PDB file of C-alpha atoms in Angstrom:
ATOM      1  CA  SER A 474      -8.217   6.480  11.605  1.00  0.00           C
ATOM      2  CA  ALA A 475      -5.785   3.285  12.902  1.00  0.00           C
ATOM      3  CA  VAL A 476      -2.572   3.680  14.111  1.00  0.00           C
ATOM      4  CA  ILE A 477       0.021   1.148  13.070  1.00  0.00           C
ATOM      5  CA  SER A 478       3.827   0.266  14.443  1.00  0.00           C
ATOM      6  CA  GLN A 479       5.975  -1.889  13.437  1.00  0.00           C
ATOM      7  CA  LYS A 480       9.401  -3.704  14.863  1.00  0.00           C
ATOM      8  CA  PRO A 481      12.201  -3.404  13.931  1.00  0.00           C
ATOM      9  CA  SER A 482      11.865  -0.991  11.729  1.00  0.00           C
ATOM     10  CA  ARG A 483      14.978  -2.154   9.858  1.00  0.00           C
ATOM     11  CA  ASP A 484      17.242  -5.144  10.265  1.00  0.00           C
ATOM     12  CA  ILE A 485      20.042  -7.145   8.822  1.00  0.00           C
ATOM     13  CA  CYS A 486      19.950 -10.508   8.974  1.00  0.00           C
ATOM     14  CA  GLN A 487      22.353 -13.042   7.676  1.00  0.00           C
ATOM     15  CA  ARG A 488      21.340 -15.839   5.254  1.00  0.00           C
ATOM     16  CA  GLY A 489      19.204 -18.670   6.598  1.00  0.00           C
ATOM     17  CA  THR A 490      18.308 -17.081   9.613  1.00  0.00           C
ATOM     18  CA  SER A 491      14.905 -16.084  10.489  1.00  0.00           C
ATOM     19  CA  LEU A 492      13.114 -12.548  11.824  1.00  0.00           C
ATOM     20  CA  THR A 493       9.891 -12.281  13.315  1.00  0.00           C
ATOM     21  CA  ILE A 494       8.277  -8.588  12.328  1.00  0.00           C
ATOM     22  CA  GLN A 495       5.291  -7.716  14.893  1.00  0.00           C
ATOM     23  CA  CYS A 496       2.807  -5.137  14.038  1.00  0.00           C
ATOM     24  CA  GLN A 497       0.635  -3.482  16.784  1.00  0.00           C
ATOM     25  CA  VAL A 498      -2.420  -1.585  15.994  1.00  0.00           C
ATOM     26  CA  ASP A 499      -4.176   1.456  18.459  1.00  0.00           C
ATOM     27  CA  SER A 500      -7.458  -0.221  18.070  1.00  0.00           C
ATOM     28  CA  GLN A 501      -8.878  -3.204  17.342  1.00  0.00           C
ATOM     29  CA  VAL A 502      -9.427  -4.076  13.443  1.00  0.00           C
ATOM     30  CA  THR A 503     -11.090  -7.206  11.290  1.00  0.00           C
ATOM     31  CA  MET A 504      -8.639  -7.267   8.752  1.00  0.00           C
ATOM     32  CA  MET A 505      -4.919  -6.959   9.180  1.00  0.00           C
ATOM     33  CA  PHE A 506      -2.784  -7.560   5.840  1.00  0.00           C
ATOM     34  CA  TRP A 507       1.055  -8.575   5.392  1.00  0.00           C
ATOM     35  CA  TYR A 508       3.218  -6.618   2.353  1.00  0.00           C
ATOM     36  CA  ARG A 509       5.783  -6.635   0.605  1.00  0.00           C
ATOM     37  CA  GLN A 510       7.622  -3.951  -1.211  1.00  0.00           C
ATOM     38  CA  GLN A 511      10.506  -5.153  -3.107  1.00  0.00           C
ATOM     39  CA  PRO A 512      12.896  -2.568  -4.602  1.00  0.00           C
ATOM     40  CA  GLY A 513      11.817  -0.125  -7.049  1.00  0.00           C
ATOM     41  CA  GLN A 514       8.697  -2.322  -7.117  1.00  0.00           C
ATOM     42  CA  SER A 515       4.957  -1.827  -5.965  1.00  0.00           C
ATOM     43  CA  LEU A 516       3.085  -3.551  -3.069  1.00  0.00           C
ATOM     44  CA  THR A 517       2.108  -7.191  -2.981  1.00  0.00           C
ATOM     45  CA  LEU A 518      -0.096  -8.691  -0.675  1.00  0.00           C
ATOM     46  CA  ILE A 519       1.349 -11.490   1.127  1.00  0.00           C
ATOM     47  CA  ALA A 520      -1.487 -12.912   3.025  1.00  0.00           C
ATOM     48  CA  THR A 521      -4.565 -11.917   5.412  1.00  0.00           C
ATOM     49  CA  ALA A 522      -3.896 -12.044   9.096  1.00  0.00           C
ATOM     50  CA  ASN A 523      -6.916 -14.091  10.143  1.00  0.00           C
ATOM     51  CA  GLN A 524      -7.752 -13.631  14.400  1.00  0.00           C
ATOM     52  CA  GLY A 525      -8.112 -16.872  15.893  1.00  0.00           C
ATOM     53  CA  SER A 526      -7.017 -19.081  12.708  1.00  0.00           C
ATOM     54  CA  GLU A 527      -4.455 -19.677  10.047  1.00  0.00           C
ATOM     55  CA  ALA A 528      -3.800 -16.924   7.619  1.00  0.00           C
ATOM     56  CA  THR A 529      -4.616 -16.679   3.968  1.00  0.00           C
ATOM     57  CA  TYR A 530      -2.104 -16.749   1.608  1.00  0.00           C
ATOM     58  CA  GLU A 531      -1.663 -15.480  -1.730  1.00  0.00           C
ATOM     59  CA  SER A 532      -0.400 -17.258  -4.930  1.00  0.00           C
ATOM     60  CA  GLY A 533       3.476 -17.829  -4.537  1.00  0.00           C
ATOM     61  CA  PHE A 534       3.699 -17.170  -0.549  1.00  0.00           C
ATOM     62  CA  VAL A 535       3.173 -20.590   1.701  1.00  0.00           C
ATOM     63  CA  ILE A 536       3.305 -20.805   5.423  1.00  0.00           C
ATOM     64  CA  ASP A 537       6.079 -22.243   5.687  1.00  0.00           C
ATOM     65  CA  LYS A 538       7.963 -19.400   4.489  1.00  0.00           C
ATOM     66  CA  PHE A 539       5.785 -16.721   5.981  1.00  0.00           C
ATOM     67  CA  PRO A 540       4.141 -18.138   9.287  1.00  0.00           C
ATOM     68  CA  ILE A 541       1.494 -15.483  10.609  1.00  0.00           C
ATOM     69  CA  SER A 542       0.272 -15.344  13.976  1.00  0.00           C
ATOM     70  CA  ARG A 543      -3.006 -13.232  14.836  1.00  0.00           C
ATOM     71  CA  PRO A 544      -3.640 -13.532  18.387  1.00  0.00           C
ATOM     72  CA  ASN A 545      -5.697 -10.816  18.861  1.00  0.00           C
ATOM     73  CA  LEU A 546      -7.253  -8.111  17.440  1.00  0.00           C
ATOM     74  CA  THR A 547      -4.710  -5.770  17.893  1.00  0.00           C
ATOM     75  CA  PHE A 548      -1.794  -7.265  16.930  1.00  0.00           C
ATOM     76  CA  SER A 549      -0.322  -9.848  14.345  1.00  0.00           C
ATOM     77  CA  THR A 550       3.173 -11.130  13.680  1.00  0.00           C
ATOM     78  CA  LEU A 551       4.843 -11.976  10.049  1.00  0.00           C
ATOM     79  CA  THR A 552       8.070 -14.721  10.005  1.00  0.00           C
ATOM     80  CA  VAL A 553      10.645 -14.344   7.202  1.00  0.00           C
ATOM     81  CA  SER A 554      11.571 -18.036   7.601  1.00  0.00           C
ATOM     82  CA  ASN A 555      15.374 -19.321   6.203  1.00  0.00           C
ATOM     83  CA  MET A 556      16.047 -15.672   4.398  1.00  0.00           C
ATOM     84  CA  SER A 557      17.938 -15.259   1.604  1.00  0.00           C
ATOM     85  CA  PRO A 558      19.227 -12.117  -0.671  1.00  0.00           C
ATOM     86  CA  GLU A 559      15.534 -12.713  -2.817  1.00  0.00           C
ATOM     87  CA  ASP A 560      13.633 -11.644   0.591  1.00  0.00           C
ATOM     88  CA  SER A 561      15.277  -8.236   1.211  1.00  0.00           C
ATOM     89  CA  SER A 562      11.938  -6.196   1.170  1.00  0.00           C
ATOM     90  CA  ILE A 563      10.037  -3.585   2.719  1.00  0.00           C
ATOM     91  CA  TYR A 564       7.506  -5.448   4.618  1.00  0.00           C
ATOM     92  CA  LEU A 565       4.637  -3.917   5.720  1.00  0.00           C
ATOM     93  CA  CYS A 566       1.376  -4.617   8.084  1.00  0.00           C
ATOM     94  CA  SER A 567      -1.827  -3.078   6.826  1.00  0.00           C
ATOM     95  CA  VAL A 568      -5.523  -2.531   8.828  1.00  0.00           C
ATOM     96  CA  GLU A 569      -8.571  -2.321   7.142  1.00  0.00           C
ATOM     97  CA  ASP A 570     -11.196   0.200   9.122  1.00  0.00           C
ATOM     98  CA  LEU A 571     -14.519   0.831   7.602  1.00  0.00           C
ATOM     99  CA  GLY A 572     -14.691   4.244   9.582  1.00  0.00           C
ATOM    100  CA  GLY A 573     -17.980   4.453  10.222  1.00  0.00           C
ATOM    101  CA  GLY A 574     -18.855   4.296   6.173  1.00  0.00           C
ATOM    102  CA  TYR A 575     -19.411   2.305   3.721  1.00  0.00           C
ATOM    103  CA  ILE A 576     -15.828   1.805   1.904  1.00  0.00           C
ATOM    104  CA  ASP A 577     -12.849   0.196   3.539  1.00  0.00           C
ATOM    105  CA  THR A 578      -9.831   2.238   4.291  1.00  0.00           C
ATOM    106  CA  GLN A 579      -6.343   1.133   4.769  1.00  0.00           C
ATOM    107  CA  TYR A 580      -4.047   1.962   6.933  1.00  0.00           C
ATOM    108  CA  PHE A 581      -0.121   0.776   6.710  1.00  0.00           C
ATOM    109  CA  GLY A 582       2.479   0.515   9.257  1.00  0.00           C
ATOM    110  CA  PRO A 583       5.628   2.533   8.799  1.00  0.00           C
ATOM    111  CA  GLY A 584       7.313  -0.977   6.983  1.00  0.00           C
ATOM    112  CA  THR A 585      10.041  -2.829   8.115  1.00  0.00           C
ATOM    113  CA  ARG A 586      13.101  -2.821   5.920  1.00  0.00           C
ATOM    114  CA  LEU A 587      14.589  -5.881   5.615  1.00  0.00           C
ATOM    115  CA  THR A 588      18.343  -6.380   3.926  1.00  0.00           C
ATOM    116  CA  VAL A 589      19.583 -10.357   3.709  1.00  0.00           C
ATOM    117  CA  LEU A 590      23.469 -10.567   3.245  1.00  0.00           C
TER     118      LEU A 590
ATOM    119  CA  LYS B 761      -5.888  -9.816 -15.197  1.00  0.00           C
ATOM    120  CA  ASN B 762      -6.437  -6.987 -12.901  1.00  0.00           C
ATOM    121  CA  GLN B 763      -3.402  -4.573 -13.777  1.00  0.00           C
ATOM    122  CA  VAL B 764      -2.599  -0.695 -12.558  1.00  0.00           C
ATOM    123  CA  GLU B 765      -0.137   1.056 -15.045  1.00  0.00           C
ATOM    124  CA  GLN B 766       0.908   4.697 -14.160  1.00  0.00           C
ATOM    125  CA  SER B 767       2.946   7.595 -15.819  1.00  0.00           C
ATOM    126  CA  PRO B 768       5.165   8.674 -15.814  1.00  0.00           C
ATOM    127  CA  GLN B 769       7.880   6.695 -13.879  1.00  0.00           C
ATOM    128  CA  SER B 770       9.254   9.752 -12.248  1.00  0.00           C
ATOM    129  CA  LEU B 771       8.861  13.443 -12.828  1.00  0.00           C
ATOM    130  CA  ILE B 772      11.175  16.045 -11.634  1.00  0.00           C
ATOM    131  CA  ILE B 773       9.390  19.703 -11.156  1.00  0.00           C
ATOM    132  CA  LEU B 774      10.555  22.952  -9.809  1.00  0.00           C
ATOM    133  CA  GLU B 775       9.124  24.060  -5.821  1.00  0.00           C
ATOM    134  CA  GLY B 776       5.350  25.620  -6.850  1.00  0.00           C
ATOM    135  CA  LYS B 777       4.680  24.606 -10.118  1.00  0.00           C
ATOM    136  CA  ASN B 778       1.735  22.272 -10.421  1.00  0.00           C
ATOM    137  CA  CYS B 779       1.989  18.784 -11.627  1.00  0.00           C
ATOM    138  CA  THR B 780      -0.719  15.530 -12.912  1.00  0.00           C
ATOM    139  CA  LEU B 781      -0.116  11.955 -12.845  1.00  0.00           C
ATOM    140  CA  GLN B 782      -1.867   9.238 -14.360  1.00  0.00           C
ATOM    141  CA  CYS B 783      -3.398   5.736 -13.836  1.00  0.00           C
ATOM    142  CA  ASN B 784      -5.034   3.276 -16.692  1.00  0.00           C
ATOM    143  CA  TYR B 785      -6.337   0.584 -14.798  1.00  0.00           C
ATOM    144  CA  THR B 786      -7.899  -2.320 -16.401  1.00  0.00           C
ATOM    145  CA  VAL B 787      -9.741  -3.937 -13.098  1.00  0.00           C
ATOM    146  CA  SER B 788     -13.238  -5.735 -13.264  1.00  0.00           C
ATOM    147  CA  PRO B 789     -15.796  -5.360 -11.115  1.00  0.00           C
ATOM    148  CA  PHE B 790     -14.563  -2.054 -10.398  1.00  0.00           C
ATOM    149  CA  SER B 791     -15.148  -0.974  -6.402  1.00  0.00           C
ATOM    150  CA  ASN B 792     -13.230   1.825  -6.026  1.00  0.00           C
ATOM    151  CA  LEU B 793      -9.667   3.976  -7.001  1.00  0.00           C
ATOM    152  CA  ARG B 794      -7.392   5.302  -4.261  1.00  0.00           C
ATOM    153  CA  TRP B 795      -4.226   7.458  -4.393  1.00  0.00           C
ATOM    154  CA  TYR B 796      -1.656   7.103  -1.846  1.00  0.00           C
ATOM    155  CA  LYS B 797       1.666   8.816  -0.890  1.00  0.00           C
ATOM    156  CA  GLN B 798       4.330   7.170   0.292  1.00  0.00           C
ATOM    157  CA  ASP B 799       7.689   9.081   1.836  1.00  0.00           C
ATOM    158  CA  THR B 800      10.844   7.286   1.400  1.00  0.00           C
ATOM    159  CA  GLY B 801      11.178   4.991   4.114  1.00  0.00           C
ATOM    160  CA  ARG B 802       7.383   5.228   5.205  1.00  0.00           C
ATOM    161  CA  GLY B 803       4.257   3.332   4.616  1.00  0.00           C
ATOM    162  CA  PRO B 804       1.944   5.027   2.146  1.00  0.00           C
ATOM    163  CA  VAL B 805      -0.843   7.467   3.430  1.00  0.00           C
ATOM    164  CA  SER B 806      -4.315   7.661   1.857  1.00  0.00           C
ATOM    165  CA  LEU B 807      -4.592  10.841  -0.240  1.00  0.00           C
ATOM    166  CA  THR B 808      -8.349   9.676  -1.897  1.00  0.00           C
ATOM    167  CA  ILE B 809     -10.762   7.144  -2.328  1.00  0.00           C
ATOM    168  CA  MET B 810     -12.888   7.692  -5.558  1.00  0.00           C
ATOM    169  CA  THR B 811     -15.981   5.293  -5.914  1.00  0.00           C
ATOM    170  CA  PHE B 812     -17.566   4.405  -9.698  1.00  0.00           C
ATOM    171  CA  SER B 813     -20.318   7.176  -9.355  1.00  0.00           C
ATOM    172  CA  GLU B 814     -17.246  10.114  -8.262  1.00  0.00           C
ATOM    173  CA  ASN B 815     -15.322  12.146 -11.162  1.00  0.00           C
ATOM    174  CA  THR B 816     -13.579  14.313  -8.681  1.00  0.00           C
ATOM    175  CA  LYS B 817     -12.644  14.639  -5.386  1.00  0.00           C
ATOM    176  CA  SER B 818      -9.826  16.785  -3.693  1.00  0.00           C
ATOM    177  CA  ASN B 819      -7.781  16.655  -0.632  1.00  0.00           C
ATOM    178  CA  GLY B 820      -5.932  19.976   0.339  1.00  0.00           C
ATOM    179  CA  ARG B 821      -3.783  20.945  -2.739  1.00  0.00           C
ATOM    180  CA  TYR B 822      -4.264  17.381  -4.116  1.00  0.00           C
ATOM    181  CA  THR B 823      -7.738  16.643  -6.453  1.00  0.00           C
ATOM    182  CA  ALA B 824      -8.461  13.176  -8.046  1.00  0.00           C
ATOM    183  CA  THR B 825      -9.845  12.960 -11.200  1.00  0.00           C
ATOM    184  CA  LEU B 826     -11.574   9.364 -12.143  1.00  0.00           C
ATOM    185  CA  ASP B 827     -13.376   8.555 -15.804  1.00  0.00           C
ATOM    186  CA  ALA B 828     -14.924   5.226 -15.035  1.00  0.00           C
ATOM    187  CA  ASP B 829     -15.567   4.694 -18.923  1.00  0.00           C
ATOM    188  CA  THR B 830     -12.511   5.276 -19.956  1.00  0.00           C
ATOM    189  CA  LYS B 831     -11.094   3.401 -16.984  1.00  0.00           C
ATOM    190  CA  GLN B 832      -8.515   6.316 -16.206  1.00  0.00           C
ATOM    191  CA  SER B 833      -7.453   8.819 -13.505  1.00  0.00           C
ATOM    192  CA  SER B 834      -5.129  11.571 -12.555  1.00  0.00           C
ATOM    193  CA  LEU B 835      -3.804  13.315  -9.796  1.00  0.00           C
ATOM    194  CA  HIS B 836      -3.222  16.528 -10.339  1.00  0.00           C
ATOM    195  CA  ILE B 837      -0.958  18.271  -7.275  1.00  0.00           C
ATOM    196  CA  THR B 838      -1.469  22.225  -6.656  1.00  0.00           C
ATOM    197  CA  ALA B 839       1.662  24.741  -6.332  1.00  0.00           C
ATOM    198  CA  SER B 840       3.921  21.750  -5.068  1.00  0.00           C
ATOM    199  CA  GLN B 841       6.056  22.139  -2.203  1.00  0.00           C
ATOM    200  CA  LEU B 842       9.524  20.261  -1.211  1.00  0.00           C
ATOM    201  CA  SER B 843       7.105  17.907   1.290  1.00  0.00           C
ATOM    202  CA  ASP B 844       5.501  16.595  -2.128  1.00  0.00           C
ATOM    203  CA  SER B 845       8.591  14.910  -2.847  1.00  0.00           C
ATOM    204  CA  ALA B 846       7.644  11.127  -2.430  1.00  0.00           C
ATOM    205  CA  SER B 847       6.200   8.156  -4.372  1.00  0.00           C
ATOM    206  CA  TYR B 848       2.200   8.360  -5.284  1.00  0.00           C
ATOM    207  CA  ILE B 849       1.055   5.309  -5.848  1.00  0.00           C
ATOM    208  CA  CYS B 850      -2.785   4.356  -7.745  1.00  0.00           C
ATOM    209  CA  VAL B 851      -4.752   1.544  -6.291  1.00  0.00           C
ATOM    210  CA  VAL B 852      -7.621   0.127  -7.608  1.00  0.00           C
ATOM    211  CA  SER B 853     -10.178  -2.215  -5.918  1.00  0.00           C
ATOM    212  CA  ALA B 854     -12.313  -4.771  -7.604  1.00  0.00           C
ATOM    213  CA  GLY B 855     -14.961  -6.188  -5.380  1.00  0.00           C
ATOM    214  CA  SER B 856     -17.778  -5.298  -3.285  1.00  0.00           C
ATOM    215  CA  ASN B 857     -17.541  -2.473  -1.172  1.00  0.00           C
ATOM    216  CA  PHE B 858     -18.714  -4.456   1.901  1.00  0.00           C
ATOM    217  CA  GLY B 859     -15.888  -6.733   2.017  1.00  0.00           C
ATOM    218  CA  ASN B 860     -13.831  -9.584   0.164  1.00  0.00           C
ATOM    219  CA  GLU B 861     -11.720  -6.617  -2.069  1.00  0.00           C
ATOM    220  CA  LYS B 862      -8.816  -7.067  -3.972  1.00  0.00           C
ATOM    221  CA  LEU B 863      -6.538  -4.322  -4.283  1.00  0.00           C
ATOM    222  CA  THR B 864      -4.536  -4.082  -7.410  1.00  0.00           C
ATOM    223  CA  PHE B 865      -1.378  -1.450  -7.395  1.00  0.00           C
ATOM    224  CA  GLY B 866       0.500   0.539  -9.285  1.00  0.00           C
ATOM    225  CA  THR B 867       4.167   0.890  -9.248  1.00  0.00           C
ATOM    226  CA  GLY B 868       4.023   4.078  -8.848  1.00  0.00           C
ATOM    227  CA  THR B 869       5.188   7.861  -9.870  1.00  0.00           C
ATOM    228  CA  ARG B 870       8.467   8.495  -8.155  1.00  0.00           C
ATOM    229  CA  LEU B 871       7.854  12.614  -7.935  1.00  0.00           C
ATOM    230  CA  THR B 872      10.929  15.291  -6.827  1.00  0.00           C
ATOM    231  CA  ILE B 873      10.149  18.765  -5.909  1.00  0.00           C
ATOM    232  CA  ILE B 874      13.145  21.295  -6.561  1.00  0.00           C
ATOM    233  CA  PRO B 875      13.512  24.426  -4.803  1.00  0.00           C
TER     234      PRO B 875
END
């Protein structure tokens, strides 16, 4: 199974600033994803981070607000830009691993808890 | 629209007791159903994954069932322990098993075990 680390684990930021979250995986993976989990809600997919090309964003999420980088098969960053209190959430990195079988398993990082004042 | 509904929203039981969490879904085309456990402040951890042809799968004290005809799943926890206190999330995958899958997440059941 993939081991995923995220930095920072939590942060408190001022309105209008930006925060970059890092995701590091201990093995090369094809698929990496970024999710948001707002308080009391379930997970919502923000985008799929594609290695060497632009990320694929879900409806309601745009690159200007959530720029994503994926320079290689083990690392990705998500930036939350021009933050507002509505961006206060847990942001989770996830990877997909076939694990030698035919069904992918998604592994999640520990999350980054963001509070915007 | 693909949807996953879980019940109850929250549950409190005594340590050592059993409990069952429910998941109903309307996801098409169905690929597989997963149960995740999410401890407070942590990312979700996979408990079980079931395909269309599987109707039960166990992982220690956790047993998941799947009825693809009624589009229902349950997660049964036996002899609960304090460490079982967490949110349990039902996730249904639509699409093929060979990529391009779309996951629909339930809102979870918040389980609290009290001594």
